[in-house]
């Protein structure tokens, strides 16, 4: 079996030259996102691990360890202090981006085992960062307004302390 490396590249868009590069050995990237200010890059890997990198130099890696299989998507809070991750293991996790610490895991094991809950594979924060919406693929925000099924809204963890 061939090993693959996750290769993250930062480009100077004006010149097209590579500014920085970060290699994560032996893993295939499965998702990537930048925070709202553009100074942090989140890379999801096929093994369920995530890595947060400084966008400028692609250094200072902070690992996100907790999912069992590949990460599907990311959602940064507007202030970049929180990150939501959806995984193929049918869980959604909320992380503290400074420490790389898991804050919350959403999983309804009984309903998921019965097969009637699709994977949460996307999320969006509200502009004020007080709510986070997760839903399975194929469910758009307009569909969420029309029918509130398969929707999870998290509020208590996001409200200021």
PDB file of C-alpha atoms in Angstrom, residues 79-147:
ATOM      1  CA  UNK A  79     -13.688  35.353  16.493  1.00  0.00           C
ATOM      2  CA  UNK A  80     -11.656  32.203  15.642  1.00  0.00           C
ATOM      3  CA  UNK A  81     -11.575  30.974  19.253  1.00  0.00           C
ATOM      4  CA  UNK A  82     -13.711  27.901  18.506  1.00  0.00           C
ATOM      5  CA  UNK A  83     -13.645  25.328  15.744  1.00  0.00           C
ATOM      6  CA  UNK A  84     -16.337  22.796  14.899  1.00  0.00           C
ATOM      7  CA  UNK A  85     -15.354  19.531  13.179  1.00  0.00           C
ATOM      8  CA  UNK A  86     -17.627  16.961  11.542  1.00  0.00           C
ATOM      9  CA  UNK A  87     -16.319  13.447  10.993  1.00  0.00           C
ATOM     10  CA  UNK A  88     -17.202  10.225   9.225  1.00  0.00           C
ATOM     11  CA  UNK A  89     -17.446   8.648  12.687  1.00  0.00           C
ATOM     12  CA  UNK A  90     -20.843  10.411  12.978  1.00  0.00           C
ATOM     13  CA  UNK A  91     -19.690  12.871  15.598  1.00  0.00           C
ATOM     14  CA  UNK A  92     -19.366  16.614  15.704  1.00  0.00           C
ATOM     15  CA  UNK A  93     -16.776  18.134  18.025  1.00  0.00           C
ATOM     16  CA  UNK A  94     -16.221  21.662  19.258  1.00  0.00           C
ATOM     17  CA  UNK A  95     -12.617  22.710  19.990  1.00  0.00           C
ATOM     18  CA  UNK A  96     -10.748  25.532  21.690  1.00  0.00           C
ATOM     19  CA  UNK A  97      -8.392  26.690  18.926  1.00  0.00           C
ATOM     20  CA  UNK A  98      -5.714  28.150  21.212  1.00  0.00           C
ATOM     21  CA  UNK A  99      -5.154  24.957  23.178  1.00  0.00           C
ATOM     22  CA  UNK A 100      -6.416  22.392  20.671  1.00  0.00           C
ATOM     23  CA  UNK A 101      -8.644  21.125  23.490  1.00  0.00           C
ATOM     24  CA  UNK A 102     -11.954  19.357  22.836  1.00  0.00           C
ATOM     25  CA  UNK A 103     -14.858  21.187  24.474  1.00  0.00           C
ATOM     26  CA  UNK A 104     -17.869  19.168  23.363  1.00  0.00           C
ATOM     27  CA  UNK A 105     -18.833  16.054  21.384  1.00  0.00           C
ATOM     28  CA  UNK A 106     -22.268  15.584  19.855  1.00  0.00           C
ATOM     29  CA  UNK A 107     -23.300  12.013  19.217  1.00  0.00           C
ATOM     30  CA  UNK A 108     -26.647  10.342  19.615  1.00  0.00           C
ATOM     31  CA  UNK A 109     -25.338   6.780  19.615  1.00  0.00           C
ATOM     32  CA  UNK A 110     -28.699   4.999  19.952  1.00  0.00           C
ATOM     33  CA  UNK A 111     -30.390   6.845  17.079  1.00  0.00           C
ATOM     34  CA  UNK A 112     -27.271   6.617  14.943  1.00  0.00           C
ATOM     35  CA  UNK A 113     -26.987   2.880  15.570  1.00  0.00           C
ATOM     36  CA  UNK A 114     -30.587   2.517  14.430  1.00  0.00           C
ATOM     37  CA  UNK A 115     -29.545   4.224  11.201  1.00  0.00           C
ATOM     38  CA  UNK A 116     -32.054   7.072  11.335  1.00  0.00           C
ATOM     39  CA  UNK A 117     -29.664   9.948  11.975  1.00  0.00           C
ATOM     40  CA  UNK A 118     -27.458  11.073   9.109  1.00  0.00           C
ATOM     41  CA  UNK A 119     -23.905  12.187   9.789  1.00  0.00           C
ATOM     42  CA  UNK A 120     -23.491  15.858  10.642  1.00  0.00           C
ATOM     43  CA  UNK A 121     -21.077  16.877   7.925  1.00  0.00           C
ATOM     44  CA  UNK A 122     -21.323  20.640   7.843  1.00  0.00           C
ATOM     45  CA  UNK A 123     -21.711  23.417  10.374  1.00  0.00           C
ATOM     46  CA  UNK A 124     -22.048  27.186  10.507  1.00  0.00           C
ATOM     47  CA  UNK A 125     -21.703  29.645  13.371  1.00  0.00           C
ATOM     48  CA  UNK A 126     -24.146  32.503  13.747  1.00  0.00           C
ATOM     49  CA  UNK A 127     -22.552  35.943  13.145  1.00  0.00           C
ATOM     50  CA  UNK A 128     -22.611  36.654  16.903  1.00  0.00           C
ATOM     51  CA  UNK A 129     -21.049  33.202  17.632  1.00  0.00           C
ATOM     52  CA  UNK A 130     -23.796  32.379  20.132  1.00  0.00           C
ATOM     53  CA  UNK A 131     -25.231  29.547  18.056  1.00  0.00           C
ATOM     54  CA  UNK A 132     -23.790  26.764  15.962  1.00  0.00           C
ATOM     55  CA  UNK A 133     -25.908  24.800  13.492  1.00  0.00           C
ATOM     56  CA  UNK A 134     -24.909  21.319  12.287  1.00  0.00           C
ATOM     57  CA  UNK A 135     -26.695  19.210   9.699  1.00  0.00           C
ATOM     58  CA  UNK A 136     -26.089  16.371   7.239  1.00  0.00           C
ATOM     59  CA  UNK A 137     -25.120  16.978   3.616  1.00  0.00           C
ATOM     60  CA  UNK A 138     -27.955  17.803   1.286  1.00  0.00           C
ATOM     61  CA  UNK A 139     -29.663  19.901   3.946  1.00  0.00           C
ATOM     62  CA  UNK A 140     -29.290  23.554   3.022  1.00  0.00           C
ATOM     63  CA  UNK A 141     -29.868  26.530   5.276  1.00  0.00           C
ATOM     64  CA  UNK A 142     -33.045  27.350   3.323  1.00  0.00           C
ATOM     65  CA  UNK A 143     -34.272  23.769   3.871  1.00  0.00           C
ATOM     66  CA  UNK A 144     -33.502  24.130   7.576  1.00  0.00           C
ATOM     67  CA  UNK A 145     -35.823  27.119   7.786  1.00  0.00           C
ATOM     68  CA  UNK A 146     -38.590  25.156   6.067  1.00  0.00           C
ATOM     69  CA  UNK A 147     -38.209  21.869   7.972  1.00  0.00           C
TER      70      UNK A 147
END
